[in-house]
Amino acid sequence: MSVASYEPFLPWSLSWLAPFIGATLIALAWILRVRDERVYGYTSVASILVSALVSTYAAYNVLSRGPIYAGGDIRWVSWLNVSLGTYYDGLSSLMAVVVSWVSLLIAIYSVKYMEGDWGYGRYFFFFTFFVGSMQLLVLADNLILLFVGWEGTGLCSYALISHWYTDEEDKWVGKPGRRALGYPMFFEPSHSGVRAILFTRVGDLGFLVGIAVLYMYTGTFSIVELSAKAPEWLSSIASKGMLSTLLLILSLGALAKSAQFPFQEWLVTAMTGPTPVSALIHAATMVKAGIYLFLRLTPILLAGALALSGTPGFDTVVGQLRDYFTVIAVVGALTAFMLATMALVADELKLILAYSTASQIGYMFLGAASAGLLVGAGVETIAEGVLAGFSHLVSHAIFKAALFLIAGWLIHVAHSRFIDPMGGYAGYMRLTALSLWLAGLSLAGIPPLSGFFTKEMVIHTAYHGSPLISGLAVVTAALTAAYTLRVVVRVLHAQPYVKEGREAHPHEAPVTMLAPYLALALASLALGILWPLASEAYTRMAENTLALGVAPEVRVEASTLTLTTLALIALSSLAVIYIYLRGVNVYSLAERGVLSSLYNFLYDRWYVNPVIYAVFLGGGTRVSSYMRDADLGIDSFYHSLTPDIASRGAWLLRALHRGRTEYYIALYLVSLAILIALVLMVR
Amino acid sequence: MLVEVLIYATLASSILVPLISTLGYERSRAILAVSAAGVASFIAASLLTLAEGSVELYGGLVRHNTFTSIIMLGAGFSALIALATVGYEGYRWFSHPAFYSLLPLILFGVFYLAGAGNVLVVVAAWLLVSVATYVLVALPGDRDSRVAAIKYIYVGIVATLLVALWASIQIAVEETGALSSATIATGQPLIALALISALAAFGFKVGIVPFHWWLPSVYGKADGRVVAVVAGVAKLGFIALIARLLLEGFTGPPYTPTVLAVIAVLTMTYGNVAALTALDLQRLLAYSSIAHMGYIVVALYTLTLAEPGSLAYRAALAGIALQSVAYTLAKTPLFLLTSGAGRSLEAELRGLLARDKLSAVSAAILLASLLGIPPLAGFWGKLYMFLAVAGYSIPLLLVALVNSGVSSAYYIRALRNMTAQPTPETREVNVRYRVALLVGAIGTLAVGAVAPLVLGLF
């Protein structure tokens, strides 16, 4: 799809450019040693507002008139044909809207939350830079620009996770002193920042390799062109039997970024960052980058495969695509289940939410990948899968952001990141309680909140793809409801487990903090109630998305599956409410025997972290010590062996000169004779 | 012919000096003056030859061209430096005024040696220069010098016999004494013997393996002042002679290049490895001389293979010329230094930089030139020689390069010692020796500056 003419660079690129400009201004202010905190906060909010407005306007235009391609004629790296283009289609414009508005609300929350913090300016710089990078990632028209945004988000994530790098104990994640399989399970902010960047780096390597291979096959980085040429490169790579491998390697970046198994560990310890950071980066936006990439890729792959139907290469492509999507679907479902079990026993508020995030993203991958399991079934199916994944993404972004922001306030009130000192807050902060209930019910998947509709879409699509995997998804839904209600009931209604050190009068949050999460919680409710309108928007989105172009009907039927799921959710919710309201001490159950091992197993996150440390860090250390020994060997060769040999050689040669003349004459004549003999022999 | 007149003037000065002495004026300053005049006259003759390009004397018995004139010029300047540095010190020797007489005589001999166009001229000049140098080595009168002279003589006698052998075979086979393009001629079984004799004899004089046994003892032990003349002046004549034998094309036995290549490798390696642990500057310079001859043999190898007039041929010749000049400009002042200050890098020369900055810096420049650091003269010589061989034998080139690298070890160590902390034994250098070093350094820099233009002369 070559574009005859491009929309102008400005104002369309302001969606991602404005926050970068904001970040530059903040940096300038810092260099000029501006002390007033408000300068930083307001600049950040203003630039993100600009981004939000432009994105909304663009989305409106896209949904009514069609995709917008801006700035594609501005060459950034001319010899690689990389432009500074911004591509608004259904998927990217809606994603940009979600990202920018959620970021705006969280920015407003941050202004109050981070008040008086010693790194205020630094925080807002990275925050704003992050929003710009995320928008760039979403809206880039080519893979290189996307990768730039990708890395930008990684950098800001690192900086913000280790924001409190002085590592005070109250900023840690995990119980101080707890060990699993010999490895410490408590993490300081500086350590967590490094983990985040290293875990995602591994994925990024795969991503880069994938980009390079695609470039090799197509000669372009442009996503639009890759989509157009999809049939060709799909069949050539598939004919070598490398398609599923390549796609998996390419997806490594997405899986790592979105904290799917086995990369989920970084997200867990990323909770050392300030809570708005957790809300924005680790719930609403950055972790969504991976699933967003996957959603972008899936229609291109499947539509490309469909275009090959009837040709000889079709079956090979289809077979390998199916393998690929199966792996992704299994990973998604597995992550969802694993993380949900971990959330059941966690006792840190933000950790429960973090597990929940990774779990829900597993759902999104499952939804989109399920379409891939049915590859060859038509564009409508593809669209359903993509919509299932995307709508759950939007839904989750909204309620999870709300949950994190609420968590920020609750942790402040309880002066502790653990939920044990929290309890019975409902009476003191009514609006917060309302927000928490709304967001929690949405997460649990209870109608009429949006979470219900989107989760049902995912489960249905998964069922069409593979009933077995969808079974796992249903069980996970029940677990999700369980851990969510556990948190909600314990914090708001039940008595706290730990009574000392509680603030005497917990009170409602200040307005600039309350308003954002209340707005988000209400939005979650609204999206659910107004589901017909929302689904209409999703349909229009699919119509205008690259490689989709169809308008499937989005609806949730009252099928057996829906009813079963709802029943399970309701059962587990009621059970949990009953347990906690009755004051049953669940901890005592987990003190002995099998339940105790199970508790530890789940509490220590299925021991994934110790295993990773043992294999990679341990293995890496061993390799490093081998290298060091080899280096010492080489070193001694140069500094000991060679000088030694040279000195001995020199001594030997000099020893030949004894100083006796007759000796010299003799040697001279002998040499002469030898030479003559040699020459005569040669002749 | 003016050149002849100038050369006879050199000879005249050599005869005049003992005459003055016999007449009873042995303390007179005139002796030094006459000797200096003789050297100056030689330099003038070389300049004139260089200016004329090609000079033929005595109906072809002596033939000079650009190559030989440049080498003679180098020898002449070194002789001047040596004479100026020794100054009146030679008056105190028991052998006075032999030094002032032999020096111009050696130069006179070098003129014929470098320009020899006939076998008999080679033999005559060889004898003249050899005997003169044998005696010269013994002149300072100390025990080491006399012992060195005797060793030199004994081994030199064998070499002289071999020269005679070569000359006789050459004349017998060629039926003419003329050294022309078919110098080491083809075909006859005796020619192998002739070739080897020539190699042995000339190799002895310049010090290539396996004929080098005497060199470390003589260069390393005799008085630095006379070694400076032997190594820096006389040797150049022999180098020019050897190269001249290969001039205008080589048509000798086909295995000659291989033999030369093997000798080159052995010589370079031997010289460089043996010098590695030398802490005595004079010994170090002796072994380094062996190594430098090895590099020159590499260029000789190229001359046997390349077409006369081709770029490689001209580059090899230019390389030999530049290398010889650089070598003599460096070695003469440095050998003088071992006499003037001391020979031990650990004692008298250690920390020279602190005691005598000018000397140390000049010596550093000279050592760097020997190492082959651009833009000094020594670099250009090596560059041309190695470039020339690149087209004919990469293995040989690699060995030469590696050897240059290995040589850096001892040169840099010498430099490091000179710049270290001085010991109580560190001496300040006598002003004349300092000037010698300085002149050598300036000469090295100057030659290095004009060296790129030299190729055009060939």
XYZ file of C-alpha atoms in Angstrom, chain B residues 13-14 16-18 20-21 25-40 79-91 96-101 103-104 432:
45
model
C 96.392 13.697 3.230
C 96.749 10.157 4.401
C 101.075 13.666 4.549
C 100.107 13.007 8.146
C 102.879 10.544 8.993
C 104.449 15.714 9.287
C 104.898 13.509 12.263
C 105.711 17.991 14.412
C 103.772 15.147 15.825
C 102.085 17.412 18.352
C 101.110 19.868 15.728
C 97.548 20.782 15.117
C 98.254 20.487 11.444
C 97.877 16.719 11.624
C 94.238 16.953 12.524
C 93.739 19.666 9.949
C 95.282 17.676 7.158
C 93.272 14.603 8.098
C 90.125 16.669 8.128
C 91.003 18.114 4.766
C 91.353 14.616 3.400
C 87.949 13.635 4.668
C 86.455 16.831 3.336
C 84.126 9.782 9.028
C 83.913 13.503 9.573
C 81.820 13.071 12.673
C 84.222 10.453 14.011
C 87.243 12.598 13.316
C 85.713 15.696 14.853
C 84.696 13.768 17.919
C 88.002 12.071 18.453
C 89.669 15.437 17.901
C 92.968 15.576 19.746
C 92.338 12.475 21.813
C 94.174 10.374 19.251
C 97.327 12.375 19.977
C 99.737 8.454 17.099
C 99.436 9.708 14.312
C 98.153 6.462 12.780
C 94.512 7.241 13.362
C 94.648 10.502 11.428
C 96.427 8.825 8.587
C 91.035 7.423 8.351
C 91.496 9.158 4.979
C 82.369 16.653 21.501
